[in-house]
Coordinates of C-alpha atoms and ligand atoms in Angstrom, one line a residue:
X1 CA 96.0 59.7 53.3
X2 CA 98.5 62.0 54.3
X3 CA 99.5 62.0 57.8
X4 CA 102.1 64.8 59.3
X5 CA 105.1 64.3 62.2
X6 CA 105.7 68.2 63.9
X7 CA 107.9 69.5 66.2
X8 CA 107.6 73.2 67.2
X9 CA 109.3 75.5 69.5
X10 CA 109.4 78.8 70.7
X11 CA 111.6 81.4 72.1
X12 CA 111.8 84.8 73.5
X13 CA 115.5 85.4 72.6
X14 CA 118.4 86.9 73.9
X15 CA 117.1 90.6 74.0
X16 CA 113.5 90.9 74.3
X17 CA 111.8 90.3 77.3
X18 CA 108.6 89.3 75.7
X19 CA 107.7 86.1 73.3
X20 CA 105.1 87.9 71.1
X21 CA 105.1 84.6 68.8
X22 CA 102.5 82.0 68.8
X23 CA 102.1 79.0 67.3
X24 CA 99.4 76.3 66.8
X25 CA 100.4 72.6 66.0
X26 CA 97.7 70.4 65.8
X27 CA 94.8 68.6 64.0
X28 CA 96.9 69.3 60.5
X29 CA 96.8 72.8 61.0
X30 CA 100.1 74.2 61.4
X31 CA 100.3 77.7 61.8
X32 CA 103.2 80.8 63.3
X33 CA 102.0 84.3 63.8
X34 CA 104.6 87.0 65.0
X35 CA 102.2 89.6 67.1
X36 CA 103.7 93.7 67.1
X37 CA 102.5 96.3 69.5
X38 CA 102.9 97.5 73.2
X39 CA 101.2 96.7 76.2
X40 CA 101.1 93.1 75.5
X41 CA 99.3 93.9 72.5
X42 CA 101.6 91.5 70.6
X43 CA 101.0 88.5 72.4
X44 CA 97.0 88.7 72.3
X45 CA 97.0 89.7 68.3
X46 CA 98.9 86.8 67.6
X47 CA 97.5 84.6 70.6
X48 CA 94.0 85.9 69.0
X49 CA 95.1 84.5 65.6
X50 CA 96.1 81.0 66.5
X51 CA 93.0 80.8 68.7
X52 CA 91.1 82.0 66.2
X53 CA 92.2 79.4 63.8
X54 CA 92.2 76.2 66.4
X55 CA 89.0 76.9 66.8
X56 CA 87.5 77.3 63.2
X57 CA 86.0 74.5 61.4
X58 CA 88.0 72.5 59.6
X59 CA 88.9 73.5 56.4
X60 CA 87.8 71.7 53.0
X61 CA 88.7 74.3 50.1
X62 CA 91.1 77.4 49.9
X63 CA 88.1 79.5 50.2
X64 CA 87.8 78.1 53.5
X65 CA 91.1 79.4 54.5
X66 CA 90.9 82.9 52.9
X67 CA 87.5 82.9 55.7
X68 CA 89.9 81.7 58.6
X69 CA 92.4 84.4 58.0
X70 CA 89.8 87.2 57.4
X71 CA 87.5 85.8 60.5
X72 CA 91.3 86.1 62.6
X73 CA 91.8 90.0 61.1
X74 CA 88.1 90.8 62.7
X75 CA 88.6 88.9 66.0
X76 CA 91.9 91.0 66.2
X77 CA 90.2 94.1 65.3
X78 CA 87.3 93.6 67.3
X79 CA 89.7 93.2 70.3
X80 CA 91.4 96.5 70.0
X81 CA 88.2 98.0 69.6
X82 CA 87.0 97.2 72.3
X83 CA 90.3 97.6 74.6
X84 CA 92.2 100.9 73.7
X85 CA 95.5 100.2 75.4
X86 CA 96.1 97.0 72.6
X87 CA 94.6 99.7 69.6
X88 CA 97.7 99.3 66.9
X89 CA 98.5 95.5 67.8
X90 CA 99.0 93.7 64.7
X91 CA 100.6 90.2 64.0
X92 CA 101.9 88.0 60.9
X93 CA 100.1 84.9 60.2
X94 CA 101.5 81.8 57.7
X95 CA 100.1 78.7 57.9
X96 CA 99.9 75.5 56.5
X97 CA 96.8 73.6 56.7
X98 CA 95.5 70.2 55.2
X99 CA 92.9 70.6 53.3
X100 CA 89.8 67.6 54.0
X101 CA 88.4 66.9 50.7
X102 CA 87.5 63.7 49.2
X103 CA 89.9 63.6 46.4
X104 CA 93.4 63.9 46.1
X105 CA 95.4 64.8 49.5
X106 CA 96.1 69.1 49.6
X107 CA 97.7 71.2 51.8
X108 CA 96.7 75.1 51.8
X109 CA 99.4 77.3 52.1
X110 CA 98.4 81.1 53.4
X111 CA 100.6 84.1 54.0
X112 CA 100.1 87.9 55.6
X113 CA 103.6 89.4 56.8
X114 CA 107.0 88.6 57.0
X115 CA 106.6 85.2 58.9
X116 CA 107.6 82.5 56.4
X117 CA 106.7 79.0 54.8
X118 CA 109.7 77.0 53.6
X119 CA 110.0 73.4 51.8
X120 CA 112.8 71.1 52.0
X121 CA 113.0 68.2 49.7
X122 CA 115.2 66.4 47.7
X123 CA 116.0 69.6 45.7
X124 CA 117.3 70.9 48.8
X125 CA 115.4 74.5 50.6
X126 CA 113.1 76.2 48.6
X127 CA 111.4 79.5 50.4
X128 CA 107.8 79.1 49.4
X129 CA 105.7 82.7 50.6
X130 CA 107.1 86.2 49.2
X131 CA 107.4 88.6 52.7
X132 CA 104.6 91.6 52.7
X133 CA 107.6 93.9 53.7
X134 CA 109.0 97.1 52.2
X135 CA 112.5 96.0 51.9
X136 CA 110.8 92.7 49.9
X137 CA 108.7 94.9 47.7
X138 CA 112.2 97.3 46.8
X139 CA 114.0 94.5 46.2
X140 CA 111.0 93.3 43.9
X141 CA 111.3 96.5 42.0
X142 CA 114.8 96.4 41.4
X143 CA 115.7 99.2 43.7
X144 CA 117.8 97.3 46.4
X145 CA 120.2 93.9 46.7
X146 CA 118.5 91.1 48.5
X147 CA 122.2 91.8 50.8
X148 CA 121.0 95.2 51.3
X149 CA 117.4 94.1 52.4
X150 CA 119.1 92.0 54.5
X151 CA 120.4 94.9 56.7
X152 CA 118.4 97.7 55.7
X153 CA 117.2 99.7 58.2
X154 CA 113.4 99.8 57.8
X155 CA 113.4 95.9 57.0
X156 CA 110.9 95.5 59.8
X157 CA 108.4 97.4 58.2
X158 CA 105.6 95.4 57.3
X159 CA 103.0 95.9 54.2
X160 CA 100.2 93.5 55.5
X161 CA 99.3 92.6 58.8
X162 CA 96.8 91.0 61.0
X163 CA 94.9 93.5 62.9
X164 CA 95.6 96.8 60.9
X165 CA 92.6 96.7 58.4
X166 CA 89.2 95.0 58.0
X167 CA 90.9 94.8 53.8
X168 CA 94.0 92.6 54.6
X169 CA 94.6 91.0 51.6
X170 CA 96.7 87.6 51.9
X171 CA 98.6 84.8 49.7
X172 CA 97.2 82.1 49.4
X173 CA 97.6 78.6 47.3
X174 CA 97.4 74.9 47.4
X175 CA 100.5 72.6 47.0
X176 CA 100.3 68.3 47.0
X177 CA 102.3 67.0 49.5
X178 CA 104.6 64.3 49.1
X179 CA 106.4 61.3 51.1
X180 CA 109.5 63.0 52.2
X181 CA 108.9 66.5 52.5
X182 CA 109.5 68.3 55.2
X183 CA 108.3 72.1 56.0
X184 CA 109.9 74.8 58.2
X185 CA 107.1 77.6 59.5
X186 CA 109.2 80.2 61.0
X187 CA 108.9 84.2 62.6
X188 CA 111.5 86.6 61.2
X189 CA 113.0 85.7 64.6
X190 CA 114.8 82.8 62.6
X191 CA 115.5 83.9 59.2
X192 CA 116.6 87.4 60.2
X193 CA 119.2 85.5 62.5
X194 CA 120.0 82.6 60.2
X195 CA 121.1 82.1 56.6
X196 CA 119.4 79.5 54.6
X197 CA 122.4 77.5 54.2
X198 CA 122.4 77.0 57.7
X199 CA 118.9 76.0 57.9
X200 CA 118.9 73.6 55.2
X201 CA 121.9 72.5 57.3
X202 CA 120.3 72.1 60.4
X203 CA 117.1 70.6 58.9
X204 CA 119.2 68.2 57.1
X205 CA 121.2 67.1 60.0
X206 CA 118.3 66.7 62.7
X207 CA 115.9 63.4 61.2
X208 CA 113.4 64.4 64.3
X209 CA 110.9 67.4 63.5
X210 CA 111.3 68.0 67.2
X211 CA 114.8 67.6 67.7
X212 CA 115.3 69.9 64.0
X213 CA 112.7 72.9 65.3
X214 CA 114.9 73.0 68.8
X215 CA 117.8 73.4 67.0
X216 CA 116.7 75.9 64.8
X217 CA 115.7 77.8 67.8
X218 CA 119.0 77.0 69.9
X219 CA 121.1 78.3 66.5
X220 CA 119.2 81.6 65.9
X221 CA 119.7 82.5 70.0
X222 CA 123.1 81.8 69.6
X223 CA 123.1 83.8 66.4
X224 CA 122.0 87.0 68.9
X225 CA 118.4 86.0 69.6
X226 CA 117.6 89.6 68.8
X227 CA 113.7 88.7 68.1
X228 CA 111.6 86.6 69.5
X229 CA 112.0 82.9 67.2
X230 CA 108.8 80.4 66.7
X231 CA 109.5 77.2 64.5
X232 CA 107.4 74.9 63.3
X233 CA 108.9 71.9 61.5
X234 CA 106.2 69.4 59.7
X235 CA 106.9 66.4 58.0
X236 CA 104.9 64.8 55.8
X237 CA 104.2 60.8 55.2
X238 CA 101.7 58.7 53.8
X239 CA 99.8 56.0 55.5
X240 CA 101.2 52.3 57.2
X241 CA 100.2 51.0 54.0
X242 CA 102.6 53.4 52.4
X243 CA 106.1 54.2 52.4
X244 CA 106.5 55.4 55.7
X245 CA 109.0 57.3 57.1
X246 CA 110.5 57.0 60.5
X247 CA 112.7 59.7 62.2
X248 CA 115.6 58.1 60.9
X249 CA 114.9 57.2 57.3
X250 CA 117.7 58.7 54.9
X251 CA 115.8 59.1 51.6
X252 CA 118.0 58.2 48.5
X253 CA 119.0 61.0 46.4
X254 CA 117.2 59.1 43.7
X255 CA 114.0 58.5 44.7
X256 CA 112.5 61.3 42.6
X257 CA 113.8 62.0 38.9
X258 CA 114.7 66.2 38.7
X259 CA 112.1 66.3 36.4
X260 CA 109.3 65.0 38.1
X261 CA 106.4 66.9 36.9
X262 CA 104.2 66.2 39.9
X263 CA 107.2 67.8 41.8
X264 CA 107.2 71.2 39.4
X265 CA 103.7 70.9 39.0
X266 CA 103.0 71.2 42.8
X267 CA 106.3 74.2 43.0
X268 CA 104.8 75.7 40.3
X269 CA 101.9 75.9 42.1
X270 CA 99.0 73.7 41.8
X271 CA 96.4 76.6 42.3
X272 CA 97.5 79.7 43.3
X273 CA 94.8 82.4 44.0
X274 CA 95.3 85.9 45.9
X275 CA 91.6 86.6 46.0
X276 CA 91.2 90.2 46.1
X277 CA 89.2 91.9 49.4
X278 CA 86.1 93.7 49.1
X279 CA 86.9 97.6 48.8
X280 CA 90.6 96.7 47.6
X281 CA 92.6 99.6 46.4
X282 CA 93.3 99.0 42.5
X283 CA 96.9 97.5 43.1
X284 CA 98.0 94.3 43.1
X285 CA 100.4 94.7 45.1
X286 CA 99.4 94.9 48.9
X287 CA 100.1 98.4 50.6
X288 CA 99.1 98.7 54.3
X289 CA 102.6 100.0 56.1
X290 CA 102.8 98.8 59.1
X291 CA 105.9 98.7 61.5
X292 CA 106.3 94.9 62.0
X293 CA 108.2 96.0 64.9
X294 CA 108.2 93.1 66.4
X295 CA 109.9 95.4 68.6
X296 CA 107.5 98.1 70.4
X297 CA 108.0 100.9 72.5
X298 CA 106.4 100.8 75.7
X299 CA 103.3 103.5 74.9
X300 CA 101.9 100.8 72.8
X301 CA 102.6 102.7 69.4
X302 CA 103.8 100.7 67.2
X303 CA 107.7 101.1 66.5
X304 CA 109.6 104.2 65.4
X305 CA 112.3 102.9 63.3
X306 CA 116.1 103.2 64.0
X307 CA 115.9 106.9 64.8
X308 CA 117.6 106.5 68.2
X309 CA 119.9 103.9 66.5
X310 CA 120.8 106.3 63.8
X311 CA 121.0 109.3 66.7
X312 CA 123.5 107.6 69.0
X313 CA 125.5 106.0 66.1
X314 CA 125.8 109.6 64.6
X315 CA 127.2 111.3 67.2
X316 CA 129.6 108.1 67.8
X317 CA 130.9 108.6 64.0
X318 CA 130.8 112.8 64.4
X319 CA 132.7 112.7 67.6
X320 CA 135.3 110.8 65.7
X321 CA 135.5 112.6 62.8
X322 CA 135.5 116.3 64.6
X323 CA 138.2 115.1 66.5
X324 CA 140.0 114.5 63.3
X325 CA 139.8 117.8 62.3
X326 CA 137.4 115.9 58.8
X327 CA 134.8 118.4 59.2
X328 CA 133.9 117.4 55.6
X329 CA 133.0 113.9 56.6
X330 CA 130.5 115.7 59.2
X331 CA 129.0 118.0 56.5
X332 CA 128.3 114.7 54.7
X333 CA 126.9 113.2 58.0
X334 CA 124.6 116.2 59.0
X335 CA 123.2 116.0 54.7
X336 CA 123.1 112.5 54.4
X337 CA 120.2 110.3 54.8
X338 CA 116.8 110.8 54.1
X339 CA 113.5 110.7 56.7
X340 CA 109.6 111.1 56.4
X341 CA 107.9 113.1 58.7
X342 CA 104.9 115.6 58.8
X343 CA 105.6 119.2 59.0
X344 CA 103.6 122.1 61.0
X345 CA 100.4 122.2 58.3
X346 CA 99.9 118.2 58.7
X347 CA 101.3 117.4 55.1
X348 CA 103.5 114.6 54.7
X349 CA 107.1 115.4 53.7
X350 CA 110.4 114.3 53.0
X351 CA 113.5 115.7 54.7
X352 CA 117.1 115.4 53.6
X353 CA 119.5 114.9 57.0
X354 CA 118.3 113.8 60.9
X355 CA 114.9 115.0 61.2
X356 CA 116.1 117.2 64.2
X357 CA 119.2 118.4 62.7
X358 CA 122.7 117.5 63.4
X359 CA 125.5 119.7 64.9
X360 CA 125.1 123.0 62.6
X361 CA 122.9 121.5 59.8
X362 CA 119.3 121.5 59.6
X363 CA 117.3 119.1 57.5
X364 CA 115.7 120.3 54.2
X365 CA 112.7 119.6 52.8
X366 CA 113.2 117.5 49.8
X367 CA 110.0 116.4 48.9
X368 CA 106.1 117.6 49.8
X369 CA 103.7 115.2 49.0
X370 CA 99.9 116.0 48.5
X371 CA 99.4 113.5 51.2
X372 CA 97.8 115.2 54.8
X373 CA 98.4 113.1 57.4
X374 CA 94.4 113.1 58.3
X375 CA 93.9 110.7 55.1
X376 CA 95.8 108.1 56.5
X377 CA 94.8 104.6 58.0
X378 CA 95.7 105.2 61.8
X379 CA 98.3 102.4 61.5
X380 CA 99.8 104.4 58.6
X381 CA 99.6 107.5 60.5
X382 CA 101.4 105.8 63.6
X383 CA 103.9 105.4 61.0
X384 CA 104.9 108.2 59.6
X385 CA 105.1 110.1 63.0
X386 CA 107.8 107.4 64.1
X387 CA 109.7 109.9 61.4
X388 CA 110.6 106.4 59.3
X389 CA 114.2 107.1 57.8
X390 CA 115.9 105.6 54.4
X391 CA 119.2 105.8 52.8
X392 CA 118.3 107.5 49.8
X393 CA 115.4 109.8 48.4
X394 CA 114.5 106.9 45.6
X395 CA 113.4 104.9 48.8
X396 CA 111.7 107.8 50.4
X397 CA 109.7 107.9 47.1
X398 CA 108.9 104.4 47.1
X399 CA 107.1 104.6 50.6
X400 CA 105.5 108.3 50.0
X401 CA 103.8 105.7 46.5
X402 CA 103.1 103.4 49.2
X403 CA 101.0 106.0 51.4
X404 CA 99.3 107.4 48.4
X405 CA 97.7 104.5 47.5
X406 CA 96.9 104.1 51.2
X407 CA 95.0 107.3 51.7
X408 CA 91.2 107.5 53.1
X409 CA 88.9 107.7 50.1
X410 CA 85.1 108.7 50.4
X411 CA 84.4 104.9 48.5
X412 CA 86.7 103.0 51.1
X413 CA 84.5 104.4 54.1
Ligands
MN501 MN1 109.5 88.9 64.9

């Protein structure tokens, strides 16, 4: 019998002046959602969620789970239907749930967003969910460095979320637990501030799930706080009659050969199912675009992407470079960079340079899609009129794909 020791904490960071996290840690149900949207709309989706999911029966099967996740998508959907101010709130969920069955102890893992699952054993910290994100998907494809995603400028653009779209489709597997392991739940709060050398260093150093989940917290604050950061540290141990482990228990390096096979058969994944959603689009690959925001702006819409960032930072660099007589440097400024926006008939294009021009150079259209923005999802829509800008027109593509597969069909509705 598999019994858990937690610690969890939360914070609203250095900059915000909202915690839009929520967490639940109780019952062997450990779960983190990171909520998006204006108007307090990101604290009720993701205070919604873990509601949502205390109060659900207790799961026996992964089937089970894929319900709680879908049942937490409705209840967040019903709730901005029914109050418009919160319409557009959306929130991460990843949890980690035991699973009550008669045979052989399971924990289910599930995932929708950016908020992530990691394991730390005796093979050191191992990240364990894949990020439903656009930087995540282009580094997938080849097309950017994880270093790049890192920074990238519409990293906080999500592809799944709570909230968005009765057809949220979700990860979702089972692992086995074992004596020793210890798991990290965490909002991008904590893994946008912190490497994960320094978090396999601070879980390593901190015995206590408590004491190891405040100073997570403490080090991504102190790392800038720039997000709101929720933790949730679980360790797992067997029964008294069992090995267990106290808070101070150092486990020898060789407790468990490399090879284990119970080990790479439970990291290989035990059972790993992404059940698809009634009415899904043909892809595997999950599509709804949603600004994860995480930061909002104060209408309620959902974020629009470093445009004022890329504004003032401009006009920083051109006042610079004028006054250095490199008027070449500002030709290559006023060109450069590449943003999605609609144009006066409603279709969805792609421009080349600031969307409202810089010093003498107005943008050009690069690319017109087919896509009018009256067959997008609303969320989708909210998107692209936040004018969403990338570095290059090979990323522009990549997010035009993304919208096409998204678009209002007459089977979808
Ligand atoms: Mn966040």
């Amino acid at each position: 019998m598999t019994t858990f020791q937690h610690g969890a904490s939360s914070d609203t960071g250095r900059v915000r002046t909202a915690n839009q996290d929520a967490l639940l840690a109780e019952d062997g149900r450990f779960v983190v959602a990171d909520g998006m949207g204006g108007h307090l709309g990101g604290e009720i989706a993701s205070q919604l969620t873990v509601d949502s999911m205390a109060e659900a029966a207790k799961p026996t099967s992964l089937d089970d789970v894929v319900v709680m996740v879908r049942d937490a998508n409705d209840y967040v959907i019903d709730y901005a239907t029914k109050h418009p101010d919160v319409r557009g709130m959306g929130t991460t969920v990843c949890l980690l749930m035991a699973l009550s069955t008669d045979g052989p102890d399971r924990l289910a893992v599930a995932n929708v967003g950016d908020s992530r699952l990691y394991l730390r054993d005796r093979r050191g910290l191992q990240r364990l969910t894949r990020d439903h994100s656009l930087v995540e998907a282009l580094v997938r494809e080849g097309r950017i460095s994880a270093d790049e995603a890192a920074v990238h400028p519409q990293r906080n653009i999500l592809t799944q979320a709570l909230g968005i779209d009765r057809r949220v489709q979700l990860d979702v597997w089972e692992l086995v637990p074992r004596n020793g392991d210890r798991f990290l739940i965490c909002s991008d709060g904590l893994h946008g501030e912190l490497t994960d050398a320094t978090i396999d260093e601070i879980l390593s150093t901190n015995p206590s799930p408590q004491a190891a989940a405040d100073a997570l917290v403490l080090a991504a604050c102190e790392a800038g706080g720039r997000d709101n950061v929720t933790v949730v540290v679980v360790d797992v141990a067997d029964s008294p009659d069992d090995t267990v482990l106290s808070d101070d228990t150092v486990l020898p390096d060789d407790t468990v050969a490399p090879d284990d096979p119970v080990v790479n058969a439970r990291l290989g994944v035990v059972t790993r199912s992404v059940p698809r959603p009634m009415a899904a689009p043909p892809r595997p690959e999950p599509v709804a675009s949603v600004d994860s925001g995480n930061d909002t702006s104060p209408d309620g819409s959902l974020r629009g992407p470093g445009v004022v960032t890329w504004r003032v930072a401009a006009f920083a660099v051109a006042v610079v470079l004028v006054l250095s007589g490199l008027l070449v440097a500002v030709a290559m400024i006023g060109r450069g960079g590449y943003s999605v926006v609609v144009d006066d008939t409603g279709t969805v294009v792609v421009l080349q340079g600031p969307p409202d021009g810089f010093l003498w150079f107005n943008p050009t259209i690069e690319v017109m899609s087919d896509i009018d923005i009256t067959e997008l999802l609303p969320a989708d829509r909210q998107n692209v009129r936040s004018g969403p800008d990338f570095g290059s027109l090979d990323e522009a593509r990549v997010y035009l794909e993304y919208l096409t597969t998204r678009l209002i069909s007459e089977t979808d509705n």
